[in-house]
Coordinates of C-alpha atoms (C1' of nucleotides) in Angstrom, one line a residue:
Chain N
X1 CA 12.5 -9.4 8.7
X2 CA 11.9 -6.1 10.1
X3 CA 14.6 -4.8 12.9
X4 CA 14.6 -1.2 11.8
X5 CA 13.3 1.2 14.1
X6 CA 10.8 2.9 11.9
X7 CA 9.4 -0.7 10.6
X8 CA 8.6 -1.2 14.4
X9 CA 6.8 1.7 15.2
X10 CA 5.2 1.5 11.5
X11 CA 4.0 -1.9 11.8
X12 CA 2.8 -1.5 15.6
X13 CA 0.8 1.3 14.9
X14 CA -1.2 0.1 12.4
X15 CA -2.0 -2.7 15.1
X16 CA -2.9 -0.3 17.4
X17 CA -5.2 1.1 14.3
X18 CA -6.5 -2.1 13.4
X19 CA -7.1 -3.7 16.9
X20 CA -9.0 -0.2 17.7
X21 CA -6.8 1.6 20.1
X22 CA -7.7 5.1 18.5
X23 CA -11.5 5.0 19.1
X24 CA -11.4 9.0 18.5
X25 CA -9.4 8.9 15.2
X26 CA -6.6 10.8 16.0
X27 CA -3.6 9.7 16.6
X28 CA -1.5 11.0 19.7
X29 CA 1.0 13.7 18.5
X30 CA 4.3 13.3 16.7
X31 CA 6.4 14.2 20.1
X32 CA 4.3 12.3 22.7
X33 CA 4.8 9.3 20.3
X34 CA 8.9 9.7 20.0
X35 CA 9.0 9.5 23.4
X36 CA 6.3 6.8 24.1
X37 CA 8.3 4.7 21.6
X38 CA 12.1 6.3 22.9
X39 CA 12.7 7.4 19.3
X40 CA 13.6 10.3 17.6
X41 CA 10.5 12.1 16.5
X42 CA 12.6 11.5 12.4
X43 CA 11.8 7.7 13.1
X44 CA 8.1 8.5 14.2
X45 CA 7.7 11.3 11.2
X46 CA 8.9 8.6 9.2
X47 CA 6.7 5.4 10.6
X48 CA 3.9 8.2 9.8
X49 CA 4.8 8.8 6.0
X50 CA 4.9 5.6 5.0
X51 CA 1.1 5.1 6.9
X52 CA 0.2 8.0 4.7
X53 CA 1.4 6.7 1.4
X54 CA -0.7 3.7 2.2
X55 CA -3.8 5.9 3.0
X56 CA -4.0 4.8 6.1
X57 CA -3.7 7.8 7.5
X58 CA -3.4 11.8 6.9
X59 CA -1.7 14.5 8.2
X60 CA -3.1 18.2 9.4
X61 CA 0.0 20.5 10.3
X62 CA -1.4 22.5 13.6
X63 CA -3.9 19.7 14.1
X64 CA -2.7 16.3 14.3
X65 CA -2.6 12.8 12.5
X66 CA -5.8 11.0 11.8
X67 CA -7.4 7.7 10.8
X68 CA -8.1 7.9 7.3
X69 CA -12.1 6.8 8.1
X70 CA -12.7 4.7 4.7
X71 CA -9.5 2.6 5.6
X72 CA -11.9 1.0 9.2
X73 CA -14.7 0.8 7.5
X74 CA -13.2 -1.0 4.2
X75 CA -10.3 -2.6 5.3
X76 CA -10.5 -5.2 2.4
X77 CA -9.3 -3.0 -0.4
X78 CA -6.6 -1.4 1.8
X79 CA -4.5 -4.3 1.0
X80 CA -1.2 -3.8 1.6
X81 CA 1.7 -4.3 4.0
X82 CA 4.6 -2.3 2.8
X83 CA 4.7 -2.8 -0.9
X84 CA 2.0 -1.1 -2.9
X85 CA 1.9 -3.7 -5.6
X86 CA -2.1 -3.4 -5.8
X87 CA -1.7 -5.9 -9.2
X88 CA -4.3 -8.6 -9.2
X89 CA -4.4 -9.8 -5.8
X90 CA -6.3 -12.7 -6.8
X91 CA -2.4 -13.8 -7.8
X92 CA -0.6 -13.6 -4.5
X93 CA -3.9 -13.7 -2.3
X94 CA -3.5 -16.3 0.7
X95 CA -0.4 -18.1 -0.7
X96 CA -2.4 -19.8 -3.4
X97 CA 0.2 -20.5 -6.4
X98 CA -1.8 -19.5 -10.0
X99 CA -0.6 -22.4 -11.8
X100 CA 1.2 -21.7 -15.9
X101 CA 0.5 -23.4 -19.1
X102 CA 3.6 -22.7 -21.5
X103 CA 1.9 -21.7 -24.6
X104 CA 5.1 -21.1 -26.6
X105 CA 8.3 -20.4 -26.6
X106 CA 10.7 -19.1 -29.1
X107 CA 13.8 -17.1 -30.2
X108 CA 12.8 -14.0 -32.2
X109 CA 14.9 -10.9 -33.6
X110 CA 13.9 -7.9 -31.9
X111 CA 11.5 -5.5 -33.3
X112 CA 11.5 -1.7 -33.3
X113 CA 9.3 -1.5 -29.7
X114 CA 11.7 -3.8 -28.1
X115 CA 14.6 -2.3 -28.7
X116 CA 13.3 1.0 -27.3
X117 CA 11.9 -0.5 -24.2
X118 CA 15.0 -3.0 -23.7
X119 CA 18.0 -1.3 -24.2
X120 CA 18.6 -3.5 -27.5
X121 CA 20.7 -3.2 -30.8
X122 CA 19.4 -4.3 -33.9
X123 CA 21.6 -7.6 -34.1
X124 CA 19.9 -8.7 -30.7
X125 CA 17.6 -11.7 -30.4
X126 CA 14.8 -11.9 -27.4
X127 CA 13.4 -14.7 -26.1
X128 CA 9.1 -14.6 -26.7
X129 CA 7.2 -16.4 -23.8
X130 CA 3.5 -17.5 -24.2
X131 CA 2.1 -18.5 -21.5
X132 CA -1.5 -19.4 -20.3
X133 CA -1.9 -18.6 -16.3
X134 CA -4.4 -20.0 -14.3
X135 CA -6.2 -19.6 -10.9
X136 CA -7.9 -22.4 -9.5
X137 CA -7.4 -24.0 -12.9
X138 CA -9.9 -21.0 -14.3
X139 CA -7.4 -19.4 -17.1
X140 CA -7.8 -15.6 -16.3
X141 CA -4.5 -14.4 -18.2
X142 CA -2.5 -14.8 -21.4
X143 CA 1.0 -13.6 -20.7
X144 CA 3.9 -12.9 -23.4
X145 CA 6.8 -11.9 -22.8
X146 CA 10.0 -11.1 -24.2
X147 CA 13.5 -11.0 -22.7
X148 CA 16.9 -10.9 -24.5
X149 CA 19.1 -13.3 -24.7
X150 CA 22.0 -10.9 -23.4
X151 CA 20.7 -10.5 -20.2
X152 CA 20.0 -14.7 -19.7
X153 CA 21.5 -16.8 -22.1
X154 CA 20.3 -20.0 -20.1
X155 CA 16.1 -20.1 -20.0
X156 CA 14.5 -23.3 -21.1
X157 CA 11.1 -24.8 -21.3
X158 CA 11.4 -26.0 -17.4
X159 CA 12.3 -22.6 -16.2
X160 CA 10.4 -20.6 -18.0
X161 CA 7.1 -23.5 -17.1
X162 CA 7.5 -21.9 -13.9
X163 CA 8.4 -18.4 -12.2
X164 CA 11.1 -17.0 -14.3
X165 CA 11.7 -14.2 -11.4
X166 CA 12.2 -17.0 -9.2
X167 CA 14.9 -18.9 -11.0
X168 CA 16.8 -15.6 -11.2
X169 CA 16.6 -14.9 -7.8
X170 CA 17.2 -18.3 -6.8
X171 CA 20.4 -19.0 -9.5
X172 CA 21.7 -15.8 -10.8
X173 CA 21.1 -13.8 -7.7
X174 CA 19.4 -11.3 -9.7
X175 CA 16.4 -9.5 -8.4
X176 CA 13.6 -7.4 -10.4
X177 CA 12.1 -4.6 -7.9
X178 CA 10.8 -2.5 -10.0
X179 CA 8.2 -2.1 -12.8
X180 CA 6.9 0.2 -14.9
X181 CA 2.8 -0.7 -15.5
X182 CA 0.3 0.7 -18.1
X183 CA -3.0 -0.7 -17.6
X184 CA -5.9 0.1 -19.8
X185 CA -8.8 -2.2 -21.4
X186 CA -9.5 -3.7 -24.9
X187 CA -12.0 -6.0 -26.9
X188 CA -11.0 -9.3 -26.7
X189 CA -9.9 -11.2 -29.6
X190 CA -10.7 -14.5 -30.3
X191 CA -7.8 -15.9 -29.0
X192 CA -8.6 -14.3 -26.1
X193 CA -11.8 -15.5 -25.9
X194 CA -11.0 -18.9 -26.3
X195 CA -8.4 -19.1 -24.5
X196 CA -9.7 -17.0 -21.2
X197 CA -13.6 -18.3 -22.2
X198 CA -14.7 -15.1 -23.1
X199 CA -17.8 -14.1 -24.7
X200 CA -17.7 -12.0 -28.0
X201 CA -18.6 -8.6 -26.4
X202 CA -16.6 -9.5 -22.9
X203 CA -13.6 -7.5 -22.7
X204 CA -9.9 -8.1 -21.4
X205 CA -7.9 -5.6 -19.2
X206 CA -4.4 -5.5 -20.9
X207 CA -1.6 -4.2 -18.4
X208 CA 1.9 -4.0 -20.0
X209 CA 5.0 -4.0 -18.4
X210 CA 8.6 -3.6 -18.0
X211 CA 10.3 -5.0 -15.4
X212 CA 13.8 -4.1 -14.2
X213 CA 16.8 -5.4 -12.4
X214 CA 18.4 -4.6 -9.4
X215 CA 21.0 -2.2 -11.8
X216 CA 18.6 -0.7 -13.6
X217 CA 18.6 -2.8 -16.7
X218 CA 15.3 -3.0 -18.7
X219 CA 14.6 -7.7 -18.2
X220 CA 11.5 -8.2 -19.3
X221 CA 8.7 -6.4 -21.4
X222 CA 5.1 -8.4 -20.7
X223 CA 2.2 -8.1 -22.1
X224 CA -0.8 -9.4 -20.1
X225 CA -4.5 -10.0 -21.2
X226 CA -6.5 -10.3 -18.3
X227 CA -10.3 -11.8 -18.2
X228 CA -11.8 -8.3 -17.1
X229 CA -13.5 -10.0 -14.1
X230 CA -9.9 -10.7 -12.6
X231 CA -8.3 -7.6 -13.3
X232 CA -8.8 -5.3 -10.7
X233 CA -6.2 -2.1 -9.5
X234 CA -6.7 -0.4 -6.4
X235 CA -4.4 2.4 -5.5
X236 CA -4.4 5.1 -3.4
X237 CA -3.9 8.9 -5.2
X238 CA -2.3 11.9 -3.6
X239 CA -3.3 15.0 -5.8
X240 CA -1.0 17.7 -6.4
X241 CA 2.4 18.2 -5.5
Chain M
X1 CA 5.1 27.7 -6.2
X2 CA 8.7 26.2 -5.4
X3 CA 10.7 27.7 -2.8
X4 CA 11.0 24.7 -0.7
X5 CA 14.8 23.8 -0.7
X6 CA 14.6 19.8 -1.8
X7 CA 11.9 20.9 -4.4
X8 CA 14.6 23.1 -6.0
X9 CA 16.9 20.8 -6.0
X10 CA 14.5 18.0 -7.6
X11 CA 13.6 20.1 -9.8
X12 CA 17.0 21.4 -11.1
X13 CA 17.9 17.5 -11.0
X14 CA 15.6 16.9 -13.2
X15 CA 16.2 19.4 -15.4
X16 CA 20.0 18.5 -15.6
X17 CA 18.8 14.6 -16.2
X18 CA 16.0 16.2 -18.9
X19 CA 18.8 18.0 -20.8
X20 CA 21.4 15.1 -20.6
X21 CA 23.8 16.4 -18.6
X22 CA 24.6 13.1 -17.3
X23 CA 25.6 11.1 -19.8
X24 CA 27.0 8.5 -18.1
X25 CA 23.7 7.6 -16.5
X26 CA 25.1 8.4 -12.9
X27 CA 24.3 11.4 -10.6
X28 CA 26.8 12.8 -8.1
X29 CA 27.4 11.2 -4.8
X30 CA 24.9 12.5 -2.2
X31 CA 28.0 14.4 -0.4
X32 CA 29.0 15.9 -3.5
X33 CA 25.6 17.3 -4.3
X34 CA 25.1 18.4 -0.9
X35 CA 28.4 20.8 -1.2
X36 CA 27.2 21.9 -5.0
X37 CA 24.0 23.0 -3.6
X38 CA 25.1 23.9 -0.6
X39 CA 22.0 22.3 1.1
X40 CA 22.3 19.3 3.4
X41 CA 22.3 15.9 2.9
X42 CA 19.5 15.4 4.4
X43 CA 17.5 17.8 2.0
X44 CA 19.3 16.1 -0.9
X45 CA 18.4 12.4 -0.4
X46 CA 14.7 14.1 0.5
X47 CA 15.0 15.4 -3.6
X48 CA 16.3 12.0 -4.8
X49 CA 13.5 10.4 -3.2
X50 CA 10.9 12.1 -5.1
X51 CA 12.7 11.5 -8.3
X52 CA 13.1 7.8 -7.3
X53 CA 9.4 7.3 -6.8
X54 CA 8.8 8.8 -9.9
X55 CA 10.8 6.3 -11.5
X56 CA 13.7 8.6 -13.0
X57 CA 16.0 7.3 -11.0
X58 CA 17.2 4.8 -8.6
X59 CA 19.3 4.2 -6.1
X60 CA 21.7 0.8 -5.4
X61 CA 23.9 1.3 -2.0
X62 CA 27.9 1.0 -2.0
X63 CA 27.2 2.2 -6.0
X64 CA 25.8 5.4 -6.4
X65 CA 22.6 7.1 -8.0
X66 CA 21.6 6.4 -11.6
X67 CA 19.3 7.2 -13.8
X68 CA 16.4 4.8 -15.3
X69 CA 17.6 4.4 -18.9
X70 CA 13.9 3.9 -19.8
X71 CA 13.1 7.2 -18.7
X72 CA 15.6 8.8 -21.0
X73 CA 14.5 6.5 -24.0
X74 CA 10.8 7.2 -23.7
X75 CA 10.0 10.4 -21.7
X76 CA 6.5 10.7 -22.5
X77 CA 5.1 7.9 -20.6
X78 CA 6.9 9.7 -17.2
X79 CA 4.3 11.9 -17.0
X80 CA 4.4 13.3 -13.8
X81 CA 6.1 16.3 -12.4
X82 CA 5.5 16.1 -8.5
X83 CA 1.9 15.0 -8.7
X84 CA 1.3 10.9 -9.4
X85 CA -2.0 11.7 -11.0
X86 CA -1.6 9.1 -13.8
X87 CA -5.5 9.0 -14.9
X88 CA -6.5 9.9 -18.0
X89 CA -3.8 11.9 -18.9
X90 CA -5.7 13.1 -21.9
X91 CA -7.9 15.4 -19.6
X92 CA -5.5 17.9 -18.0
X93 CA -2.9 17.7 -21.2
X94 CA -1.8 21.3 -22.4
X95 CA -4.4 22.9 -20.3
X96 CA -7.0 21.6 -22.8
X97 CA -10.5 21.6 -20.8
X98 CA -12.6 19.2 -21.6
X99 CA -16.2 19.9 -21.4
X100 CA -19.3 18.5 -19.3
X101 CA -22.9 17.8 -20.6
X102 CA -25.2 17.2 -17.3
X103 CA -27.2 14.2 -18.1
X104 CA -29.2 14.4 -14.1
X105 CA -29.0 16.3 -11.4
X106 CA -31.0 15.2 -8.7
X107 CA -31.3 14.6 -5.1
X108 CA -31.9 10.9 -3.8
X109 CA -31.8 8.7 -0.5
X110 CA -28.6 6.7 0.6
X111 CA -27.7 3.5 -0.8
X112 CA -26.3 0.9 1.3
X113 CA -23.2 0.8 -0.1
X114 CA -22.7 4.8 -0.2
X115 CA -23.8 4.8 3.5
X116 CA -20.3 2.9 3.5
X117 CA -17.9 4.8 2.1
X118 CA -19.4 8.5 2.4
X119 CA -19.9 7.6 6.1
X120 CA -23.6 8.3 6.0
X121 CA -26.4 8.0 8.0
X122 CA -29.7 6.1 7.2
X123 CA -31.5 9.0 6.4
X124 CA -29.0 10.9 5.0
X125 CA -29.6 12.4 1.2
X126 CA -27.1 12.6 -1.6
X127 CA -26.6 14.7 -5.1
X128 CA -26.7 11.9 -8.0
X129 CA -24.9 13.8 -10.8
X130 CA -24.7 12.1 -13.8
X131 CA -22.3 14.1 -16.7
X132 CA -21.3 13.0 -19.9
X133 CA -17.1 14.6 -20.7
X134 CA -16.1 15.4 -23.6
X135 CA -12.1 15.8 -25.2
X136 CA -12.3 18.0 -28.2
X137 CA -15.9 17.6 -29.1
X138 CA -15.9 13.7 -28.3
X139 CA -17.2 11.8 -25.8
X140 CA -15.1 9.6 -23.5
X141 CA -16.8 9.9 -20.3
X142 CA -19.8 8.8 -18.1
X143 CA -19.3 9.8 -14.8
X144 CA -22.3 9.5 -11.8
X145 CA -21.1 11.2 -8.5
X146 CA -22.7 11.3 -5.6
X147 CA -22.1 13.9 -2.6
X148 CA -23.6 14.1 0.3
X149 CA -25.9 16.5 1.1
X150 CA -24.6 17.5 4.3
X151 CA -21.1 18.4 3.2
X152 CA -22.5 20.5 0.6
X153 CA -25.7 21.5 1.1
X154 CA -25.4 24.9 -1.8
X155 CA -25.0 22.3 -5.4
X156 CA -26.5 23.9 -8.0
X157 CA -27.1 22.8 -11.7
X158 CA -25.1 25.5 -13.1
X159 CA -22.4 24.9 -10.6
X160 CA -22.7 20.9 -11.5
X161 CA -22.2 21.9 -15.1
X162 CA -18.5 23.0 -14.5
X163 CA -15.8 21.5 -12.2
X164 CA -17.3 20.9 -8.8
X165 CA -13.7 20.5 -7.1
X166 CA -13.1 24.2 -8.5
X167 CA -16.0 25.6 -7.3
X168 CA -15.0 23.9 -3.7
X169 CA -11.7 25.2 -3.5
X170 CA -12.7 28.8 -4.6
X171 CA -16.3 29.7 -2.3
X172 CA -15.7 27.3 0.7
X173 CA -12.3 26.9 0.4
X174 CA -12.5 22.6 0.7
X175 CA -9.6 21.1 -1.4
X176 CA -9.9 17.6 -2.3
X177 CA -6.2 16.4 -1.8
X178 CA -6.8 12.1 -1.7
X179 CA -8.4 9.7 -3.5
X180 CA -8.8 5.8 -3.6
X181 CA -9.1 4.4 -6.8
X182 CA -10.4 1.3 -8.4
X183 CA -9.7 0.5 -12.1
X184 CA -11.1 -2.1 -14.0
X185 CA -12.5 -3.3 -17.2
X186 CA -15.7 -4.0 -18.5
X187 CA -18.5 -4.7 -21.1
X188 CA -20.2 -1.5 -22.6
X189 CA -23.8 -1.4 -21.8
X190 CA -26.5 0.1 -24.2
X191 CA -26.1 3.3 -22.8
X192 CA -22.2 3.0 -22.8
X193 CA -22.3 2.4 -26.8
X194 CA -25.4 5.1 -27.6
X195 CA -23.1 7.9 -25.3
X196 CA -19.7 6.8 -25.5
X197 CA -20.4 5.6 -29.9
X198 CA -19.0 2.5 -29.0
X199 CA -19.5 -0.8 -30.5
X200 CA -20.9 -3.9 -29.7
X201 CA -17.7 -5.4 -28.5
X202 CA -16.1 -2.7 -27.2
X203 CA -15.5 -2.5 -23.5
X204 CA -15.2 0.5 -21.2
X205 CA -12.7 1.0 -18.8
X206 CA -14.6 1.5 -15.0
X207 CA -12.8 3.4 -12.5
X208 CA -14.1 4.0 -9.4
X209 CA -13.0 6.8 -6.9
X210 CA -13.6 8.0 -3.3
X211 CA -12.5 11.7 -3.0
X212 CA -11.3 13.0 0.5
X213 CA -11.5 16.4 1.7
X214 CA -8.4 18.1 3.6
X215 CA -10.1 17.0 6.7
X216 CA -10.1 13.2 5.9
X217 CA -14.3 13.6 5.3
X218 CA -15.1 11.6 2.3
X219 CA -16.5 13.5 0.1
X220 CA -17.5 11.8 -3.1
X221 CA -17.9 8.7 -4.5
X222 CA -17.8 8.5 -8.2
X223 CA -18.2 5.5 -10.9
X224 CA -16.9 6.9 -14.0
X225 CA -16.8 4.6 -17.6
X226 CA -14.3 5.7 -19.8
X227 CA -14.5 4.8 -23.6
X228 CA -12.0 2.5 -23.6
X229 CA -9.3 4.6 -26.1
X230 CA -9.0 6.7 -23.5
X231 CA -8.2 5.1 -20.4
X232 CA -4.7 4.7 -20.0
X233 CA -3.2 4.5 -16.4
X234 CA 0.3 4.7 -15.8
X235 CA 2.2 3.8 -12.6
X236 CA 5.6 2.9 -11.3
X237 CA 5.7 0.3 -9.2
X238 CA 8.3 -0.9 -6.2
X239 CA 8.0 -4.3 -5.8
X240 CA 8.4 -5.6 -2.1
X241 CA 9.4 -3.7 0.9
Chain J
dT1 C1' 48.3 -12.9 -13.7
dT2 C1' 45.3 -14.2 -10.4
dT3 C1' 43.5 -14.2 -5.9
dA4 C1' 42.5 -12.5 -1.4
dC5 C1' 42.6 -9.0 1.8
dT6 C1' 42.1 -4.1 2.9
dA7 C1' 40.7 0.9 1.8
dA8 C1' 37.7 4.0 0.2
dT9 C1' 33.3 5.1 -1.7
dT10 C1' 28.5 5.6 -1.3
dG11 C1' 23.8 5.1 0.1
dA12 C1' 20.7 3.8 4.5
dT13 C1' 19.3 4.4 9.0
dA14 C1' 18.8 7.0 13.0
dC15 C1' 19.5 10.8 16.2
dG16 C1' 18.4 15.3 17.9
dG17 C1' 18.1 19.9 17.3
dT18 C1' 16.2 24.8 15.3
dC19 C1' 12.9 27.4 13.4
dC20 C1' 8.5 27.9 11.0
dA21 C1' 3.3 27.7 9.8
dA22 C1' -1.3 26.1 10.4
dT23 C1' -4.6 25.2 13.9
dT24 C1' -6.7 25.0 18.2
dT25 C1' -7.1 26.6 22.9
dT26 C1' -6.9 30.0 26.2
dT27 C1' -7.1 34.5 27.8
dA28 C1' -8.2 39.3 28.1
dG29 C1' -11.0 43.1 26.7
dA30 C1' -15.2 45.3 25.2
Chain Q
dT1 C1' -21.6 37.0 26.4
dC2 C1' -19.2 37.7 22.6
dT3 C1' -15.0 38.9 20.2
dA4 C1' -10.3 39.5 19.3
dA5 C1' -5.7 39.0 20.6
dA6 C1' -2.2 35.9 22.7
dA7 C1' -0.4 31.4 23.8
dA8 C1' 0.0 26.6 23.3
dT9 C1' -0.3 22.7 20.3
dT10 C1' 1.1 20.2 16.4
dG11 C1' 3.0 19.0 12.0
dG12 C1' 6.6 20.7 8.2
dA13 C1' 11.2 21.9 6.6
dC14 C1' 16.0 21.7 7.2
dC15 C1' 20.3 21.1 9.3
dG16 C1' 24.4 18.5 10.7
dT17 C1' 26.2 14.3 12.8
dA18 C1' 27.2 9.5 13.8
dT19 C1' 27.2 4.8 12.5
dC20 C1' 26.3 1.0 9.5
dA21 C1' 26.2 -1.9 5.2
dA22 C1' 26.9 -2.8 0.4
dT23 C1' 29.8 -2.1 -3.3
dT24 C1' 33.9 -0.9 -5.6
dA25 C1' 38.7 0.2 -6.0
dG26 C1' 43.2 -0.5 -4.6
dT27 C1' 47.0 -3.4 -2.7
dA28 C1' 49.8 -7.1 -1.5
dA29 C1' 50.6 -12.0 -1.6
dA30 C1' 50.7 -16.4 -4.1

DNA sequence: TTTACTAATTGATACGGTCCAATTTTTAGA
DNA sequence: TCTAAAAATTGGACCGTATCAATTAGTAAA
């Protein structure tokens, strides 16, 4: 999974971190490290800058690198290993698989939002997916989604029962990597309550997405109401420049 | 402000992608690029970078550099230049400043859970500021900060009253340059809906923040609740890797 | 025309070097 | 002892090169 050089260092310096090997804070300087590890000190610089984007560490130029303090004492909401996903960890947490509840599914014409966000002429028809997800059979999500038909002709009620990002993966070879999220909240309706066993005044996170292939193309706009007690975001926010 | 060589180029980039001077959705090969701007190609893929985090364009090996057709279709949801701020947009827009109502100022013993993330000691005191923010007249914002004494022992009410992160930068010369982030969604409480004029049913949207100085010190911890028209957060997400 | 192999293209990783700027440490002078 | 200048430390920016891997384009064989 991970032969590249600066992976190595990355990942065995956050060891280090974690099993306590800095007691003072500070990490040892960007040269004594290139040669500790026999790489060149682009490797190490890079190793670093990927710690930093994950706030596990910061940089001062003329000082050194340090332990960013919060991240030992508050390792649970420095979740990540590589990816900064930081969506709902309840989902992926520990392997468990949030099981789906097709709500419904249909063939629509595409309306004036989708065809901005999917690339779409006016003839085009998207699939709408409805879907109920649960967590320990608690439903904490109402999911729809739309994807055109151009982009996979071949969806049915099995696949789309399931992980649709899956079956493309698995069949057409097609991967999504990247997303573009707006998260925000909202009073639920009463679908939303119940459906997600809200109370009147109990709120739903919405986050809406649009997730794209490999190539670039726009796959799948998704609109997700969250109970609000599931929804949580953590990220970590350089300021300026 | 720019004289860094792969922040000219990203910014000229950008401004070429902006004013559609690629209208086949594809940038230059990185070699080419580097002769045109007669920089290296290391400083190049440096530029690209930047833009690809942003989400303006990405990258797909053997291919060649292209250009996120969402970005071109709906610019105004890109709203970074550099900076990844993404929350509430609404405040710095245009340069419009919102304005602060102090609610409390007052001084108060350590909690155990800020004894946790400010690093405190047991008998260490913190400010509790408590402002209301308001956009063009209206409220949006509850925000309760707390700051340790000890970082900044000279708080004042009329200081409190304004932007405390300006008044750091400009007499002590602390910048806050980090911050961890928590969003989520919530209920309004009574006070929420008598401040905020919120309904019944209307949520707020919660985000909490730790702020780090230059020096890694953590430096506040503040729970802000956001009327929930206002809160909007946008990212762009890699997924994996 | 189609297929299969080969070339060229293009981004990714990694190296190692130069010079610079911020900070800290040391040293020299008052 | 204290202060100010000098030196050492340490991260930042940039350059140019070599090699590799994924993709695409071109070419020759069936």
């Amino acid at each position: 999974m991970t032969d590249l050089v600066y992976r190595t260092v990355m990942h065995d310096l956050k060891n280090k971190i974690n099993g306590g090997q800095f007691p003072d804070k500070k990490l040892p300087d960007e040269r004594s490290l290139s040669d500790h590890y026999h790489v060149s000190r682009s490797s190490i610089k890079r190793a670093l800058s990927v710690l930093v984007d994950q706030g596990i560490i910061f940089k001062k130029r003329g000082s050194g690198t340090f332990i960013n303090p919060l991240y030992m004492k508050n390792k649970t909401i420095f979740h990540y290993d590589g990816s900064n996903l930081g969506i709902t960890d309840s989902l992926k947490n520990k392997g468990m698989t949030p099981k789906i509840k097709l709500l419904s599914f249909k063939v629509i014409p595409t309306t004036e939002a989708l065809k901005q966000d999917l690339f779409l002429k006016d003839d085009d028809f998207v699939y709408e997916i409805k879907r109920l997800r649960l967590f320990q059979d608690k439903p904490f999500m109402i999911e729809t989604g739309y994807i055109p038909i151009r982009v996979t002709p071949t969806l049915s009620k099995e696949i789309v029962s399931g992980s649709i990002f899956n079956y493309l993966e698995k069949t057409i070879h097609k991967t999504v990597t990247r997303s573009f999220m707006s998260i925000k909240a909202a009073p639920s309706n009463s679908e939303d309550q119940k459906r997600l066993n809200l109370k009147m005044n109990e709120p739903v996170g919405v986050m809406e997405g649009i997730f794209f292939l490999d190539d670039g193309t726009p796959f799948e706009v998704s609109n997700m109401r969250l109970h609000y007690k599931y929804m949580k975001y953590n990220t970590f926010v350089m300021i300026g420049k």
